[in-house]
GROMACS .gro file of C-alpha atoms in nm:
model
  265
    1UNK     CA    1   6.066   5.562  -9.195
    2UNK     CA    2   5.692   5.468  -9.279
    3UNK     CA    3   5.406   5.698  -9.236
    4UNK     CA    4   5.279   5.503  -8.927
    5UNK     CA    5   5.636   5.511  -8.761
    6UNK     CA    6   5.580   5.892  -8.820
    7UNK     CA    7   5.279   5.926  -8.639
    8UNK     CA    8   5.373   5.651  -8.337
    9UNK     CA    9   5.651   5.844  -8.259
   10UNK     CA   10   5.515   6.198  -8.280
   11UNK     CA   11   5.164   6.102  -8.064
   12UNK     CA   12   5.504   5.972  -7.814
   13UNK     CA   13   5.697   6.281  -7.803
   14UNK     CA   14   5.339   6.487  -7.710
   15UNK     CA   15   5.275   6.286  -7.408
   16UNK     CA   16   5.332   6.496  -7.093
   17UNK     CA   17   5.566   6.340  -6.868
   18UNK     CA   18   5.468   6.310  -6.491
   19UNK     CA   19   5.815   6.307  -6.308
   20UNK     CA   20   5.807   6.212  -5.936
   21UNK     CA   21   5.443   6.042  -5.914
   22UNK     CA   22   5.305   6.000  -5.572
   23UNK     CA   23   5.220   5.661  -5.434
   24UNK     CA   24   4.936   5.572  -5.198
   25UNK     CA   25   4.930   5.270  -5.004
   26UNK     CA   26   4.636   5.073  -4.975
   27UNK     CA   27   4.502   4.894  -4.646
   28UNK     CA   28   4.466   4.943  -4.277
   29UNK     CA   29   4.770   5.109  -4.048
   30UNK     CA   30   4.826   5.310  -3.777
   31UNK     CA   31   4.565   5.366  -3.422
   32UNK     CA   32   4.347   5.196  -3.656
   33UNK     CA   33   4.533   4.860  -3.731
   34UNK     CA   34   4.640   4.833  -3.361
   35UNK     CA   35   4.230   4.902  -3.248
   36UNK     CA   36   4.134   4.641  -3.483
   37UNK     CA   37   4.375   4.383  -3.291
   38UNK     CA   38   4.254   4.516  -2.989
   39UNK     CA   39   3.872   4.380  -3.038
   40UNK     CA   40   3.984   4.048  -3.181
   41UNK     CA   41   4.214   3.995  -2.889
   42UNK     CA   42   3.910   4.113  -2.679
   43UNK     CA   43   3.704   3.846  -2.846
   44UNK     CA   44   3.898   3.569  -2.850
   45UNK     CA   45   3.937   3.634  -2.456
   46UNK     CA   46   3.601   3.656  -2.434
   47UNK     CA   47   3.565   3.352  -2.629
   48UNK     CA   48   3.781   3.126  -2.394
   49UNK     CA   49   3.649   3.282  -2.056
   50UNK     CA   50   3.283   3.169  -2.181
   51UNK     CA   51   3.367   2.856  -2.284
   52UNK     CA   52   3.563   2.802  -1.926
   53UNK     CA   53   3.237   2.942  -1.755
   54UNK     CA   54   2.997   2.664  -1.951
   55UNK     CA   55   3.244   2.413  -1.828
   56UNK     CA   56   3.261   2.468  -1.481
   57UNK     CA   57   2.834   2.528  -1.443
   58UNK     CA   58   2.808   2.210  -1.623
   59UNK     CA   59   3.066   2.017  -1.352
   60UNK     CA   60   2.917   2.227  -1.071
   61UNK     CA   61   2.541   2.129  -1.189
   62UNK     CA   62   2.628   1.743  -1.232
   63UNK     CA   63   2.505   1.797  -1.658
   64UNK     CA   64   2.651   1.494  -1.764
   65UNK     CA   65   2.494   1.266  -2.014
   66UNK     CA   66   2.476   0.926  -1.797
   67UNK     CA   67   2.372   1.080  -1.474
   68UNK     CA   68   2.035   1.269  -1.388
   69UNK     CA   69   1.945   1.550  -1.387
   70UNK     CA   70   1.959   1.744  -1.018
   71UNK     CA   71   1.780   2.061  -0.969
   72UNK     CA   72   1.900   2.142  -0.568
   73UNK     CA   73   1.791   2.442  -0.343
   74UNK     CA   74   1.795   2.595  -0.013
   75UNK     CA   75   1.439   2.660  -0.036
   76UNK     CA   76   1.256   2.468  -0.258
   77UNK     CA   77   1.212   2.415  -0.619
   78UNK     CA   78   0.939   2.537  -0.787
   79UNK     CA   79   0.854   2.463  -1.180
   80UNK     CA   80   0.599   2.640  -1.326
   81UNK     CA   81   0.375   2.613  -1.663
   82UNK     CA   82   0.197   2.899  -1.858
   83UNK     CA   83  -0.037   2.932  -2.136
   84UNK     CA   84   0.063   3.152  -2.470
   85UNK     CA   85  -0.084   3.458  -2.268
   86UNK     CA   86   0.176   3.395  -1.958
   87UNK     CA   87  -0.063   3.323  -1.733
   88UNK     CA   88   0.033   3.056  -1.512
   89UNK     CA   89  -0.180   2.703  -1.562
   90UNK     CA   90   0.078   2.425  -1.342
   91UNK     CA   91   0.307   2.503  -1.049
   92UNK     CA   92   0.506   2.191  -0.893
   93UNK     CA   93   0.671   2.291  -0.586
   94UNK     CA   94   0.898   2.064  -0.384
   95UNK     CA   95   1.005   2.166  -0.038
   96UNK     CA   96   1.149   2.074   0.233
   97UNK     CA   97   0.783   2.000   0.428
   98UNK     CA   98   0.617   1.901   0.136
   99UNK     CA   99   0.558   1.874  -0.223
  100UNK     CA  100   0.258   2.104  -0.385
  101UNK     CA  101   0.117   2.059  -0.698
  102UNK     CA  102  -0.133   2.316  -0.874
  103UNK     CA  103  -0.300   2.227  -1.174
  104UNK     CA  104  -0.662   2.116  -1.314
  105UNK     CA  105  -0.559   1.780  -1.322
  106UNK     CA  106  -0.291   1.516  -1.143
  107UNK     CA  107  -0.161   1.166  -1.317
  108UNK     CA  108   0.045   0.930  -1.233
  109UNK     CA  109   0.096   0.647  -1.554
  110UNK     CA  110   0.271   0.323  -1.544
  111UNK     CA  111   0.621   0.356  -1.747
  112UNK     CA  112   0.525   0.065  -1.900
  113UNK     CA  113   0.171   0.057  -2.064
  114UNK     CA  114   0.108   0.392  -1.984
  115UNK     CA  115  -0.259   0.299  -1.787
  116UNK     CA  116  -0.332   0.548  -1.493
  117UNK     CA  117  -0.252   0.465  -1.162
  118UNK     CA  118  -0.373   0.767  -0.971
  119UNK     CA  119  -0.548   1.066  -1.095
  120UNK     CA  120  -0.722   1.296  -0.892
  121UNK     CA  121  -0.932   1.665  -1.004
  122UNK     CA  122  -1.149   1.903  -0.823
  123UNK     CA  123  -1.451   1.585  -0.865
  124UNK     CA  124  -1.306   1.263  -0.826
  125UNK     CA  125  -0.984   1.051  -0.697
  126UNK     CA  126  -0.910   0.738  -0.901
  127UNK     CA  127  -0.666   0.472  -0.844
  128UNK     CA  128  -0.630   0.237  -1.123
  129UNK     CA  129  -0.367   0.002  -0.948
  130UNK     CA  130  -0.418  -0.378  -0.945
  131UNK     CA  131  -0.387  -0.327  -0.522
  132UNK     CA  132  -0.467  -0.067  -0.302
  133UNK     CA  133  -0.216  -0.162   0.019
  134UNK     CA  134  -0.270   0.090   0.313
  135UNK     CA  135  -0.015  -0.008   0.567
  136UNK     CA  136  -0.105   0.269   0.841
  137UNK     CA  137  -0.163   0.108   1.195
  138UNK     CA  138  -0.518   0.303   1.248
  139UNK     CA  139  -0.607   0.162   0.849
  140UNK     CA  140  -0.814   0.367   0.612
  141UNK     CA  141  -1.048   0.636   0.774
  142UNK     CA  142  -1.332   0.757   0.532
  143UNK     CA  143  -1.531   1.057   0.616
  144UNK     CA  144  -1.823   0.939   0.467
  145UNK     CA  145  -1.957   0.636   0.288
  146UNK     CA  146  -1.757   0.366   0.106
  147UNK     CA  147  -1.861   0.219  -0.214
  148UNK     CA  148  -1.733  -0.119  -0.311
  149UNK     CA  149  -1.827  -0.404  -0.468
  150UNK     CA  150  -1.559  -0.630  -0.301
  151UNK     CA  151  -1.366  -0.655   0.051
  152UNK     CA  152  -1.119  -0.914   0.073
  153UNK     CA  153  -0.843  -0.939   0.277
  154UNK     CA  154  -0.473  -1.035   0.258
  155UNK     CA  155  -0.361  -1.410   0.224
  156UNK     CA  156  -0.348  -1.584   0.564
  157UNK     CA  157  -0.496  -1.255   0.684
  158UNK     CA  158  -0.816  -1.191   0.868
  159UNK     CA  159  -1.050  -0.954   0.750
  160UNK     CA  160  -1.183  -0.738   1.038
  161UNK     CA  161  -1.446  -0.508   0.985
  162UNK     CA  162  -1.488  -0.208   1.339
  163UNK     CA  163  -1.629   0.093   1.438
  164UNK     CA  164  -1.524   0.158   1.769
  165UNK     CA  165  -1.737   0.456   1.884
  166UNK     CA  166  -2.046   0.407   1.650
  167UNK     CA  167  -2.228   0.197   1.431
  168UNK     CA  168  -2.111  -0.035   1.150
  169UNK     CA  169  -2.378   0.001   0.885
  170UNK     CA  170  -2.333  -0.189   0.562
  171UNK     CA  171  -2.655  -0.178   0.349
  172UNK     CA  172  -2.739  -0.302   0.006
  173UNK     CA  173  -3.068  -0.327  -0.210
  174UNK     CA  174  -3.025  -0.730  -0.318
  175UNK     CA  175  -2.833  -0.857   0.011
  176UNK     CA  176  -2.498  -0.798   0.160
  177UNK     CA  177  -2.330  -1.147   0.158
  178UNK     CA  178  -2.030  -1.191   0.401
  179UNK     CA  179  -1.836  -1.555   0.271
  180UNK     CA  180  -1.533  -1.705   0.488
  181UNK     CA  181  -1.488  -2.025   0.255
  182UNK     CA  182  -1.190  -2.114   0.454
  183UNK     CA  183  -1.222  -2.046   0.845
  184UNK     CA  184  -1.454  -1.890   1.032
  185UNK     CA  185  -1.700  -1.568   1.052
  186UNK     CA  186  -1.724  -1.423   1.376
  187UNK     CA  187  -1.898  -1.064   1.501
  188UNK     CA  188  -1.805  -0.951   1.811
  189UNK     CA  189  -1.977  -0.620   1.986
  190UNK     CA  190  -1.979  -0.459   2.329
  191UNK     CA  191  -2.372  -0.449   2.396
  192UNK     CA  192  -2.620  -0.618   2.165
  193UNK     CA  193  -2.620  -0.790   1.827
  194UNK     CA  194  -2.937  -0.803   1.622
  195UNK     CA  195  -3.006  -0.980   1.346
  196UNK     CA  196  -3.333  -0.858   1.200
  197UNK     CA  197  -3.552  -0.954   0.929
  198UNK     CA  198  -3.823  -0.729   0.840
  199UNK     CA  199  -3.994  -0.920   0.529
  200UNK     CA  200  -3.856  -1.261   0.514
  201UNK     CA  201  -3.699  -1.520   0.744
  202UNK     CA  202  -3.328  -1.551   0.967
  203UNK     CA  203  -3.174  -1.877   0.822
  204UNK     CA  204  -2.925  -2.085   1.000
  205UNK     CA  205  -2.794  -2.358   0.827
  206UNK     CA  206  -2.502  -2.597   0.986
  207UNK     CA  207  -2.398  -2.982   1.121
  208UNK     CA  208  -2.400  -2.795   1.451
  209UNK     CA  209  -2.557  -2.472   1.610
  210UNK     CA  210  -2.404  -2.421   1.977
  211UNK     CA  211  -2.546  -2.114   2.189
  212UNK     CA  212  -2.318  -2.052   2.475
  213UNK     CA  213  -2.357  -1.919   2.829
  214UNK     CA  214  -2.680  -1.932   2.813
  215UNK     CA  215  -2.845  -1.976   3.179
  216UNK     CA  216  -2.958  -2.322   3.284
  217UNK     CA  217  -3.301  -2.377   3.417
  218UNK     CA  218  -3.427  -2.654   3.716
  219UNK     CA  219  -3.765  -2.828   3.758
  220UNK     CA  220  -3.880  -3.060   4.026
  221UNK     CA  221  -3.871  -3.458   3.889
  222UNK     CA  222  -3.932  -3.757   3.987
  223UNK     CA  223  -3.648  -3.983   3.845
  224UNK     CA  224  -3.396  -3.991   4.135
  225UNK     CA  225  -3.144  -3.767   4.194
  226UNK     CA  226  -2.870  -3.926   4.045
  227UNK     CA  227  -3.041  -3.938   3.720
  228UNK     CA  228  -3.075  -3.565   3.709
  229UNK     CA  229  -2.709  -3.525   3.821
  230UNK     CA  230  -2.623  -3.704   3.467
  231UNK     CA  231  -2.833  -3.474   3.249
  232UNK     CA  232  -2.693  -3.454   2.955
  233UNK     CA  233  -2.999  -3.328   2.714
  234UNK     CA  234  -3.129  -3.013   2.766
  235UNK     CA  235  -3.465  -2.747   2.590
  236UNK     CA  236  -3.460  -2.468   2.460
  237UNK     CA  237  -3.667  -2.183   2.587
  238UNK     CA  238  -3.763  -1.832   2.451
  239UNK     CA  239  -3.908  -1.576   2.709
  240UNK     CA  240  -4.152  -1.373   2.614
  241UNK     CA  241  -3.906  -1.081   2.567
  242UNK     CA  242  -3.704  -1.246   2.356
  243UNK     CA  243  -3.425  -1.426   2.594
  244UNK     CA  244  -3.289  -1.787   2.573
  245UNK     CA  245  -3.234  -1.993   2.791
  246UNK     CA  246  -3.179  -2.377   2.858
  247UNK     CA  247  -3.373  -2.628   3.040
  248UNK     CA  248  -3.351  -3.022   3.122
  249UNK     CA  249  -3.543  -3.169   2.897
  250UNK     CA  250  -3.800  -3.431   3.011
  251UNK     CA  251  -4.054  -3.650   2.903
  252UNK     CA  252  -4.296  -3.332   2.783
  253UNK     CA  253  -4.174  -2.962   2.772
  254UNK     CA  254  -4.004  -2.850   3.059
  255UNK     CA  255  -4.030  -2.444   2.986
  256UNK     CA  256  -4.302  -2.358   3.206
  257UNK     CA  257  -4.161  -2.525   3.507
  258UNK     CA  258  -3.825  -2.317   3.444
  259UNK     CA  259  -4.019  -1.994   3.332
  260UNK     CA  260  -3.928  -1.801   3.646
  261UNK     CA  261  -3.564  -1.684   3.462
  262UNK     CA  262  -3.793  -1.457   3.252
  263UNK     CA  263  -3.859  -1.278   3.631
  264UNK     CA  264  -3.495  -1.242   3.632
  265UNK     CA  265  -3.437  -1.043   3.305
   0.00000   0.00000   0.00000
């Protein structure tokens, strides 16, 4: 035996000798193991009961990807907007009476340029459409004054202009122009029309300028009678307040002879 042999088997034989070593098992067992279950099977229950929940609110609140969106309530619906500080800036409230809006500013845009059709603010309403169409039997009613710088009315339409309890003022500092190209102009009141010119001059221009129902005077002449039966030209008399009136015309004026329908007025 070799001097290493010697030692290998001596270092060997000191070695104390553990007889019956205890083993300990590593992991997870017992109330502990069957807890641990416990909350996964919890979870996993949990899992499936909120996934069945978000299914049946989307099917009960129509969220489908196709369809729109509906937002429905016994009351109303009201959809607010706030600022970083939570104070409240927009409401939009639809009820069953009406729908409310709140906010600094309202627009309505066109889907497909995007140019404003209505906006309105605490100064001014604007409507940017290409036609304003107001299909109310009483028409538009305007508190105050209306500024426009054209009226025209529908095709094949008349244009009718009335103020039945007051006046109908329309007033311009170059001229107000009133144009039927097509048919004819006609102003119709209860009492008294007045056309009046206070610097420059009432114009009438046309083939033909007719003056109805206006009263007829009579003056003594002496062509026979059934001359005067066939009179067919008649004059055309102003009394001194202003009043016309017709009468036969003759071989010189024939106004003073008919003057006494001035008495009458």
């Amino acid at each position: 035996m070799t001097r290493e042999q010697y030692i290998l088997a001596t270092q060997q034989n000191n070695l104390p000798r553990t007889e019956n070593a205890q083993l300990y098992p590593v992991g997870i067992y017992g109330w502990r193991k069957r807890c641990l279950y416990f909350f996964v099977l919890l979870l996993l229950v949990t899992m499936i009961v909120n996934l069945a929940m978000t299914i049946w609110i989307l099917k009960v609140m129509n969220f489908t990807v196709d369809s729109p969106l509906v937002l429905q309530s016994d009351r109303n619906v009201t959809v607010n907007a706030r600022n970083h500080m939570g104070q409240l800036t927009g409401q939009l409230t639809v009820g069953a009476d009406a729908v409310e809006a709140q906010c600094k500013r309202f627009e309505v845009r066109a889907s497909e340029d995007g140019r404003v059709l209505f906006s309105a603010d605490e100064d001014e309403i604007t409507i940017g459409a290409e036609k304003l169409k107001v299909t109310g039997t009483e028409g538009a009613v305007f508190g105050h004054s209306v500024e426009t710088p054209h009226i025209r009315a529908e095709p094949s339409q008349d244009l009718r202009l009335e103020s039945p309890t007051r006046s109908l003022i329309m007033e311009a500092p170059r001229g107000v122009q009133v144009s039927a190209a097509a048919g004819d102009f006609k102003a119709t009141c209860r009492k008294e029309l007045h056309l009046q010119s206070t610097e420059g001059e009432i114009f009438l221009n046309a083939d033909t300028i007719r003056l109805g129902n206006l009263p007829t005077g009579s003056f003594s002449s002496s062509l026979p009678s059934s001359s005067t039966s066939r009179q067919t030209v008649y004059e055309l008399c102003v009394c001194p307040n202003g009043k016309l009136y017709l009468s036969p015309a003759g071989v010189g004026s024939t106004c003073q002879s008919s003057s006494n329908i001035c008495l009458w007025s």
